Coordinates of C-alpha atoms in Angstrom, one line a residue:
M180 CA 132.8 153.3 177.4
P181 CA 132.0 155.2 174.2
R182 CA 128.5 156.1 173.3
I183 CA 126.9 154.9 170.1
R184 CA 126.5 157.9 167.8
A185 CA 123.3 158.7 165.9
T186 CA 123.0 157.5 162.4
S187 CA 120.8 159.0 159.6
R188 CA 119.4 155.5 158.9
S189 CA 117.1 156.3 161.8
I190 CA 116.1 159.5 160.0
V191 CA 115.1 157.3 157.1
A192 CA 112.1 156.4 159.1
V193 CA 110.3 159.6 158.7
G194 CA 111.7 160.7 155.3
V195 CA 110.3 157.5 153.6
A196 CA 107.1 157.6 155.4
V197 CA 106.3 161.1 154.3
A198 CA 106.7 160.3 150.6
V199 CA 104.6 157.1 150.9
A200 CA 101.9 158.7 152.9
A201 CA 101.6 161.7 150.7
L202 CA 101.4 159.7 147.5
S203 CA 99.6 156.5 148.5
T204 CA 95.8 156.6 147.6
A205 CA 93.2 154.0 147.1
A206 CA 93.5 152.2 143.8
C207 CA 90.6 151.4 141.5
G208 CA 89.5 147.8 141.6
G209 CA 87.9 145.4 139.2
G210 CA 88.4 145.2 135.5
S211 CA 89.5 142.4 133.2
S212 CA 92.5 140.3 133.8
S213 CA 95.6 141.6 132.2
G214 CA 98.4 139.8 134.1
S215 CA 99.7 138.3 130.9
T216 CA 100.4 141.6 129.1
T217 CA 103.4 141.2 126.8
S218 CA 106.8 142.7 127.8
D219 CA 109.9 143.2 125.7
D220 CA 112.6 140.6 126.4
G221 CA 115.3 142.0 128.6
V222 CA 113.6 145.4 129.2
L223 CA 112.1 146.2 132.6
R224 CA 109.7 149.1 132.9
F225 CA 109.0 149.8 136.5
A226 CA 106.5 152.3 138.1
T227 CA 107.6 154.1 141.2
F228 CA 106.4 157.0 143.3
T229 CA 109.0 159.8 143.4
V230 CA 111.8 161.5 141.4
P231 CA 115.4 161.5 142.5
D232 CA 116.5 164.7 144.2
T233 CA 120.0 164.2 142.9
F234 CA 122.3 161.5 141.5
D235 CA 125.1 162.6 143.8
P236 CA 125.0 160.1 146.7
V237 CA 126.5 162.5 149.3
K238 CA 124.0 165.3 148.5
R239 CA 120.8 163.4 148.4
N240 CA 118.2 163.8 151.1
S241 CA 118.1 161.2 153.9
G242 CA 115.8 158.2 153.5
T243 CA 115.4 155.4 151.1
S244 CA 113.1 157.6 148.8
G245 CA 114.7 157.7 145.4
L246 CA 117.5 155.2 146.1
N247 CA 116.1 152.9 143.3
F248 CA 117.3 155.5 140.8
L249 CA 120.8 155.2 142.2
F250 CA 121.1 151.5 142.6
P251 CA 121.7 150.7 138.9
V252 CA 124.6 153.1 138.5
Y253 CA 126.3 152.9 141.8
D254 CA 127.7 149.8 143.4
A255 CA 128.0 150.2 147.2
L256 CA 130.8 148.9 149.3
I257 CA 128.3 146.7 151.1
R258 CA 124.9 145.5 149.7
T259 CA 121.8 144.4 151.5
N260 CA 119.8 141.3 150.7
A261 CA 116.0 141.5 150.3
D262 CA 115.5 140.7 154.0
G263 CA 117.9 143.5 155.0
S264 CA 120.9 141.3 155.9
L265 CA 124.3 142.4 154.6
A266 CA 126.0 141.0 151.5
P267 CA 129.4 141.7 149.7
G268 CA 129.4 144.6 147.3
L269 CA 132.6 146.3 146.2
A270 CA 133.9 145.2 149.6
T271 CA 134.2 141.4 149.6
E272 CA 134.9 141.2 153.4
W273 CA 134.6 143.5 156.4
K274 CA 135.6 143.2 160.0
L275 CA 134.4 145.3 162.9
Q276 CA 137.2 146.4 165.3
Q277 CA 137.2 148.3 168.6
D278 CA 138.2 151.5 166.8
G279 CA 137.3 150.9 163.1
L280 CA 136.1 148.8 160.2
L281 CA 138.5 146.9 158.1
L282 CA 137.4 146.5 154.5
T283 CA 138.8 144.1 151.8
L284 CA 138.0 145.5 148.4
R285 CA 137.1 143.8 145.1
E286 CA 139.9 143.7 142.5
G287 CA 139.5 144.5 138.8
V288 CA 136.7 147.1 139.1
T289 CA 136.6 150.3 137.1
F290 CA 134.2 153.2 137.1
S291 CA 132.1 153.9 134.0
D292 CA 134.5 156.6 133.0
G293 CA 137.5 154.2 133.0
E294 CA 138.9 155.3 136.4
A295 CA 140.2 152.4 138.6
F296 CA 138.4 151.5 141.8
D297 CA 140.8 150.9 144.7
A298 CA 141.2 151.7 148.4
A299 CA 142.3 155.3 147.6
A300 CA 139.1 155.8 145.6
A301 CA 137.0 154.3 148.4
A302 CA 138.7 156.5 151.0
G303 CA 138.1 159.6 148.9
N304 CA 134.4 158.8 148.7
I305 CA 134.1 158.3 152.4
E306 CA 136.0 161.6 153.1
R307 CA 133.8 163.4 150.6
C308 CA 130.7 162.2 152.4
R309 CA 132.1 163.4 155.7
A310 CA 132.8 166.8 154.3
A311 CA 129.4 167.1 152.6
G312 CA 127.5 167.4 155.9
G313 CA 123.8 166.7 156.1
G314 CA 122.4 163.2 156.1
C315 CA 125.4 161.5 154.4
A316 CA 127.8 162.8 157.0
A317 CA 125.5 161.8 159.9
T318 CA 125.7 158.2 158.8
L319 CA 129.5 158.4 159.4
D320 CA 129.2 160.3 162.7
Q321 CA 131.6 157.9 164.5
V322 CA 134.2 157.9 161.7
T323 CA 137.4 159.7 162.5
G324 CA 139.3 159.1 159.3
T325 CA 140.5 156.6 156.7
E326 CA 143.7 154.7 156.2
V327 CA 144.8 153.0 152.9
I328 CA 146.6 149.8 153.9
D329 CA 147.2 148.7 150.3
P330 CA 145.2 149.0 147.0
Q331 CA 142.6 146.4 148.2
T332 CA 142.5 147.1 151.9
L333 CA 141.0 150.1 153.7
L334 CA 140.6 150.9 157.3
V335 CA 137.9 153.2 158.3
T336 CA 138.8 154.5 161.8
T337 CA 136.1 155.3 164.4
D338 CA 136.0 156.7 167.9
G339 CA 134.8 153.3 169.3
P340 CA 132.9 150.2 168.3
A341 CA 130.6 151.2 165.4
P342 CA 128.2 148.3 164.7
S343 CA 125.9 150.5 162.6
L344 CA 128.7 151.5 160.2
P345 CA 128.4 148.5 157.8
F346 CA 124.7 149.4 157.2
A347 CA 125.7 153.0 156.6
L348 CA 128.0 151.8 153.7
T349 CA 125.0 150.3 151.9
T350 CA 123.6 153.6 150.7
G351 CA 124.8 157.1 150.2
A352 CA 128.0 156.9 152.2
G353 CA 129.0 153.6 150.5
M354 CA 127.9 154.3 146.9
M355 CA 131.2 154.8 145.1
V356 CA 131.6 157.7 142.7
S357 CA 134.5 158.0 140.3
P358 CA 137.1 160.4 141.9
A359 CA 137.4 162.1 138.6
A360 CA 133.7 163.2 138.9
F361 CA 133.9 164.5 142.5
D362 CA 133.9 168.1 141.5
S363 CA 131.8 167.8 138.3
P364 CA 128.9 170.3 138.3
D365 CA 126.9 167.7 136.3
L366 CA 127.2 164.8 138.8
G367 CA 123.7 165.6 140.2
R368 CA 122.1 164.6 136.9
L369 CA 124.8 162.5 135.2
P370 CA 126.0 159.8 137.6
V371 CA 129.5 158.3 137.2
G372 CA 129.7 155.1 139.2
A373 CA 130.8 151.5 139.1
G374 CA 127.3 150.0 138.8
A375 CA 126.0 147.4 136.4
Y376 CA 124.2 150.1 134.3
V377 CA 124.7 153.6 133.1
L378 CA 122.1 156.4 132.7
D379 CA 121.1 156.9 129.1
E380 CA 121.0 160.7 129.1
K381 CA 119.4 161.0 125.6
A382 CA 116.5 158.6 126.3
T383 CA 115.8 159.9 129.8
V384 CA 113.0 162.4 130.3
A385 CA 113.7 164.1 133.7
G386 CA 110.6 164.1 135.9
S387 CA 109.0 161.3 134.0
T388 CA 111.2 158.4 132.8
W389 CA 114.8 157.5 133.6
V390 CA 116.5 155.0 131.3
Y391 CA 119.5 152.8 132.0
T392 CA 121.5 150.5 129.7
K393 CA 124.3 148.0 130.4
N394 CA 127.7 149.3 131.6
P395 CA 130.0 147.6 129.0
D396 CA 132.9 147.5 131.5
Y397 CA 131.0 146.1 134.5
W398 CA 133.1 143.7 136.7
D399 CA 130.3 141.0 136.8
P400 CA 128.6 140.7 133.4
E401 CA 126.5 137.7 134.6
A402 CA 124.7 140.1 137.0
Q403 CA 123.5 142.2 134.1
T404 CA 120.3 140.2 133.7
L405 CA 118.5 143.1 132.0
D406 CA 119.4 144.9 128.8
R407 CA 117.5 148.1 129.7
I408 CA 115.7 149.5 132.8
E409 CA 113.1 152.2 132.6
L410 CA 112.0 153.8 135.9
V411 CA 108.6 155.5 135.3
V412 CA 107.3 158.0 137.8
I413 CA 103.5 157.6 138.3
D414 CA 102.0 159.5 141.2
S415 CA 98.7 157.9 141.9
S416 CA 97.8 154.3 142.5
Q417 CA 94.9 154.4 140.1
Q418 CA 97.3 155.5 137.3
R419 CA 99.9 152.8 138.3
V420 CA 97.3 150.1 138.1
A421 CA 96.1 151.4 134.7
A422 CA 99.6 151.5 133.4
M423 CA 100.0 147.8 134.4
R424 CA 96.8 146.9 132.7
T425 CA 97.7 148.6 129.4
G426 CA 101.2 147.3 129.3
Q427 CA 102.9 150.7 129.8
V428 CA 104.9 149.2 132.7
D429 CA 105.8 145.6 133.5
A430 CA 106.0 146.0 137.3
S431 CA 105.2 148.6 140.0
M432 CA 105.7 149.4 143.7
I433 CA 102.6 148.9 145.9
G434 CA 101.5 151.8 148.0
D435 CA 98.9 150.1 150.2
A436 CA 96.7 147.1 150.6
E437 CA 93.9 148.5 148.4
E438 CA 96.4 149.0 145.5
R439 CA 97.7 145.4 146.0
D440 CA 94.1 144.1 145.8
S441 CA 93.6 146.0 142.6
Y442 CA 96.6 144.4 141.0
E443 CA 95.5 140.9 142.1
Q444 CA 91.9 141.5 140.8
A445 CA 93.5 142.4 137.4
G446 CA 95.4 139.1 137.4
F447 CA 98.9 140.3 138.3
D448 CA 101.2 138.7 140.7
T449 CA 102.1 140.6 143.9
T450 CA 104.8 140.0 146.6
V451 CA 105.0 141.6 150.0
A452 CA 108.1 141.6 152.2
E453 CA 108.1 139.6 155.4
G454 CA 107.9 141.8 158.5
G455 CA 108.7 145.1 156.9
D456 CA 109.3 148.5 158.5
A457 CA 107.8 149.1 161.9
K458 CA 105.4 151.9 162.9
G459 CA 105.3 152.9 166.5
I460 CA 105.1 155.6 169.1
L461 CA 108.3 157.2 170.3
V462 CA 108.3 159.3 173.5
V463 CA 110.3 162.2 172.2
D464 CA 110.0 164.3 175.4
P465 CA 109.7 162.2 178.6
T466 CA 109.0 165.2 180.8
G467 CA 105.8 166.4 182.6
P468 CA 103.3 163.6 182.9
F469 CA 105.4 161.5 180.5
A470 CA 108.2 161.4 183.0
D471 CA 106.1 158.7 184.7
Q472 CA 106.6 155.2 183.3
R473 CA 103.0 154.4 184.1
V474 CA 101.8 157.2 181.8
R475 CA 104.0 156.0 179.0
Q476 CA 102.8 152.4 179.5
A477 CA 99.2 153.5 179.4
V478 CA 99.9 154.7 175.9
G479 CA 101.0 151.2 174.9
Y480 CA 98.1 149.4 176.4
A481 CA 95.6 151.9 174.9
L482 CA 96.4 151.0 171.3
D483 CA 94.1 148.6 169.4
R484 CA 96.7 147.2 166.9
E485 CA 94.1 144.9 165.3
A486 CA 91.9 147.9 164.5
L487 CA 94.8 149.9 163.1
T488 CA 95.9 147.1 160.8
G489 CA 92.3 146.1 159.8
T490 CA 91.5 149.2 157.7
P491 CA 91.1 148.9 153.9
A492 CA 94.6 150.4 153.4
R493 CA 96.3 148.0 155.9
K494 CA 94.2 144.8 155.9
D495 CA 96.1 141.6 155.3
M496 CA 99.3 143.5 154.5
S497 CA 100.2 145.2 157.8
T498 CA 100.4 143.1 161.0
P499 CA 100.7 144.1 164.7
S500 CA 104.2 144.2 166.0
T501 CA 105.9 143.8 169.4
Q502 CA 109.4 144.9 168.3
L503 CA 111.0 147.2 165.8
F504 CA 113.6 144.7 164.4
A505 CA 112.3 142.7 161.4
P506 CA 112.8 138.9 161.2
G507 CA 116.4 138.1 160.3
S508 CA 117.8 141.4 161.5
V509 CA 120.1 141.9 164.5
G510 CA 118.1 142.3 167.7
N511 CA 115.0 140.4 166.5
V512 CA 113.8 137.8 168.9
D513 CA 111.1 135.1 168.6
A514 CA 109.4 136.0 171.9
P515 CA 110.2 139.5 173.3
A516 CA 110.7 139.7 177.1
F517 CA 108.0 142.4 177.2
A518 CA 105.2 143.1 174.8
Y519 CA 102.0 145.3 174.9
E520 CA 98.5 143.9 174.3
Y521 CA 95.3 145.9 173.9
D522 CA 94.1 146.5 177.5
P523 CA 92.2 149.8 177.8
E524 CA 91.2 149.0 181.4
K525 CA 94.8 148.5 182.4
A526 CA 95.7 151.8 180.7
K527 CA 93.0 153.6 182.7
A528 CA 94.2 152.1 185.9
L529 CA 97.8 153.1 185.2
L530 CA 96.8 156.7 184.5
A531 CA 94.7 156.8 187.7
E532 CA 97.6 155.3 189.7
A533 CA 99.9 158.0 188.3
G534 CA 97.6 160.7 189.5
V535 CA 98.2 163.0 186.5
G536 CA 94.6 163.8 185.6
K537 CA 94.0 163.9 181.8
P538 CA 97.4 164.4 180.2
K539 CA 97.1 166.8 177.3
L540 CA 99.1 166.2 174.2
V541 CA 99.2 167.0 170.5
L542 CA 100.2 164.3 168.0
P543 CA 101.9 165.5 164.8
A544 CA 100.7 163.5 161.7
N545 CA 102.8 162.7 158.7
P546 CA 101.5 164.2 155.4
G547 CA 98.5 162.7 153.5
P548 CA 94.9 161.9 154.4
L549 CA 95.7 158.3 155.3
N550 CA 98.3 159.3 157.9
K551 CA 96.1 162.0 159.3
S552 CA 93.1 159.7 159.7
E553 CA 95.2 157.0 161.3
T554 CA 96.8 159.5 163.7
E555 CA 93.3 160.7 164.6
A556 CA 92.3 157.1 165.3
V557 CA 95.3 156.7 167.7
A558 CA 94.3 160.0 169.4
G559 CA 90.8 158.6 169.9
M560 CA 92.2 155.4 171.5
L561 CA 94.3 157.6 173.9
N562 CA 91.3 159.7 174.7
A563 CA 89.2 156.7 175.4
V564 CA 91.5 155.7 178.4
G565 CA 91.8 159.2 179.9
F566 CA 94.2 161.3 177.8
D567 CA 93.3 164.6 176.2
A568 CA 94.9 164.1 172.7
S569 CA 94.5 166.1 169.5
V570 CA 96.2 166.0 166.1
T571 CA 98.0 168.5 164.0
Q572 CA 99.6 168.1 160.6
P573 CA 102.8 170.1 160.1
P574 CA 103.8 171.2 156.5
P575 CA 105.4 168.3 154.7
Q576 CA 108.7 170.0 154.3
N577 CA 108.9 170.5 158.1
V578 CA 107.4 167.4 159.5
T579 CA 110.6 165.5 160.3
R580 CA 112.1 168.5 162.1
E581 CA 108.8 169.3 163.9
M582 CA 108.2 165.7 165.0
F583 CA 111.6 165.4 166.7
S584 CA 112.0 169.0 167.8
G585 CA 110.9 168.3 171.3
T586 CA 107.7 170.4 170.8
Y587 CA 105.5 167.3 170.9
P588 CA 105.9 164.6 173.7
L589 CA 105.0 161.7 171.4
A590 CA 105.6 160.9 167.7
Y591 CA 103.5 158.3 165.9
T592 CA 105.5 157.4 162.9
P593 CA 107.1 154.7 160.8
V594 CA 110.5 153.9 162.1
F595 CA 112.8 152.3 159.5
V596 CA 115.4 150.4 161.6
P597 CA 117.9 148.5 159.5
D598 CA 119.6 147.2 162.6
A599 CA 119.5 147.5 166.3
A600 CA 122.6 149.7 166.5
S601 CA 120.9 152.3 164.4
L602 CA 118.0 152.5 166.8
A603 CA 120.4 152.8 169.7
G604 CA 122.2 155.6 167.9
S605 CA 119.1 157.5 167.2
L606 CA 118.1 157.4 170.9
D607 CA 121.5 158.2 172.3
P608 CA 121.4 161.1 174.8
E609 CA 124.5 162.5 173.1
G610 CA 123.2 163.7 169.8
G611 CA 120.5 161.0 169.0
F612 CA 118.1 162.4 166.4
M613 CA 115.0 161.0 168.1
N614 CA 116.2 162.1 171.6
P615 CA 116.4 165.9 171.1
G616 CA 116.3 166.6 174.8
G617 CA 119.3 164.3 175.5
H618 CA 117.3 162.3 178.1
E619 CA 118.9 159.3 179.7
L620 CA 116.8 156.2 178.9
G621 CA 118.1 154.2 181.9
E622 CA 118.9 150.5 181.4
A623 CA 118.4 150.7 177.6
N624 CA 121.3 153.1 177.2
K625 CA 123.5 150.7 179.2
L626 CA 122.5 147.7 177.2
A627 CA 123.1 149.6 173.9
D628 CA 126.7 150.3 175.0
E629 CA 127.3 146.7 176.1
A630 CA 125.9 145.4 172.8
A631 CA 128.1 147.8 170.7
N632 CA 131.2 146.5 172.5
A633 CA 130.2 142.9 172.3
A634 CA 129.6 143.3 168.5
V635 CA 133.4 143.2 167.9
D636 CA 134.1 139.8 169.2
D637 CA 130.8 138.1 170.1
P638 CA 128.1 139.1 167.5
E639 CA 125.6 136.5 169.0
R640 CA 125.9 138.1 172.5
S641 CA 125.6 141.5 170.9
A642 CA 122.3 140.5 169.2
E643 CA 121.0 139.2 172.5
L644 CA 121.8 142.4 174.3
F645 CA 120.1 144.5 171.5
G646 CA 117.0 142.3 171.9
D647 CA 117.1 143.0 175.6
M648 CA 117.5 146.7 174.8
M649 CA 114.3 146.6 172.7
A650 CA 112.3 144.9 175.4
T651 CA 113.6 147.4 177.9
L652 CA 112.7 150.4 175.8
A653 CA 109.2 149.0 175.3
E654 CA 108.7 148.1 179.0
D655 CA 109.9 151.5 180.1
G656 CA 107.5 153.0 177.5
Y657 CA 110.0 155.0 175.5
V658 CA 109.5 153.0 172.3
I659 CA 106.0 151.4 171.7
P660 CA 105.8 149.2 168.6
V661 CA 102.5 149.2 166.8
Y662 CA 102.6 147.3 163.5
W663 CA 104.7 146.2 160.6
S664 CA 104.3 148.1 157.3
P665 CA 105.9 146.0 154.6
T666 CA 106.9 146.9 151.1
G667 CA 105.4 145.2 148.1
V668 CA 105.7 144.9 144.3
A669 CA 103.3 143.9 141.5
F670 CA 104.4 142.4 138.2
N671 CA 103.2 140.7 135.0
D672 CA 103.8 137.1 133.9
D673 CA 107.0 138.0 132.0
V674 CA 108.9 139.4 135.0
H675 CA 110.9 136.9 137.1
G676 CA 112.9 137.3 140.3
L677 CA 111.5 140.6 141.4
V678 CA 111.1 140.9 145.2
P679 CA 110.5 143.8 147.5
W680 CA 113.5 145.1 149.5
A681 CA 113.1 145.8 153.2
G682 CA 113.0 149.6 153.6
A683 CA 113.2 150.4 149.8
F684 CA 109.7 151.9 149.6
M685 CA 110.2 153.5 146.2
G686 CA 111.6 150.4 144.5
P687 CA 114.0 147.6 145.1
P688 CA 117.4 147.0 143.4
F689 CA 116.9 144.7 140.4
Y690 CA 119.6 142.1 141.2
G691 CA 118.8 138.9 139.3
V692 CA 115.6 140.2 137.7
T693 CA 114.8 138.9 134.2
V694 CA 112.0 139.8 131.7
G695 CA 110.6 137.5 129.1
G696 CA 113.2 135.0 127.7
K697 CA 116.2 136.9 129.0

């Protein structure tokens, strides 16, 4: 039975968290109401946190950071809805097979340079991603090749059932670049895609504001609900709130609960995604005292989730979680078969029963003061039940590598999990990113393999098995959910249809968004 390979969508967890934690600061409150500032009809000016590292989808860093800069210019083979579920993109249909994914492609599509989009172009993009290495290639780890059946039909071959592959085709691996631009030295700054918009090079000020206008040859003109999009990079929450008040921008990402409160106090509308991305503790190195299930479970019972979500930065925005799969995603269940509750006395009893003394550990914190203080709070909760925990903060550029290097037994971090198959892949003993030691995780690995095979012919059964996998991982103490960290957006009265996208911390796609009378 083939293993589920690791996917870089699990790496997204840390990459996005780092950017948000480093940039999110408390926003200034109060001030007069300005929710009715006037916007230009058809023009959306949107404040976000980071700059794109490149416009070449196969060369960008892993994570959802910066994806909002690519969404306007690149249509992907498969899209996601706001809740994270899959939707047709340049592929109108797809079918998972035992050894591949069969894609039916949209007809009548051209790239912004006039090149035709067809199965050969899609195959070329997928092979280019595989050859690029890095995060893009990791999302296609199970892919063995591509086969053009006819101009509108493509078979992506795999080394076994690959239920995480459709999600991989929603971002870098699935964002279609014109084959004529594959070798262009300018692709990193001048994108050539099949999206609804094109980058206006003359109006764009790199590092500050990126401007997009309508693609005149787009295949679905009705979807071009905006005439112009301006993505404005504003680092601090105070400056973002001020930019909304003065009318510099029409809408903004929300970094934390304090920033959300500031927008609402100023009279702006805010929307927060249901569920969101999960934050949890992952047992990266289950050796030494953490080889004992009782020690791992003691960690789960030691955590006061209400306290962690009751801070000013989290209050009424983050909520305690018992699983990593958001509502509506594969593997989410209404009532998990196992869930932790705050029970420090039980945690103490488990440690005493295990006879391991005071297990010593160092928790690596993601960048930024908020993440460090929160990780210190977690360490304090562990120490209160008998652990000897301390905190370190690796350099931002090394935090992902450090956290999952096997140096630290535990990782307290956001875990962006678009679907259950991605979590299974990231924990796979054979190359799973979050399982660097290649440790067998018992029944959970078996359930993951069964769920992957069932996904081909019985998706409902597959979802049940993935739910069982999550409960088993929690009960065994390898994955300990803590709370949901949802995304949010703020906007003025002229903006309609803007909603946060699950996992898109730095800004959602703008499908169906209108401004003013347009």
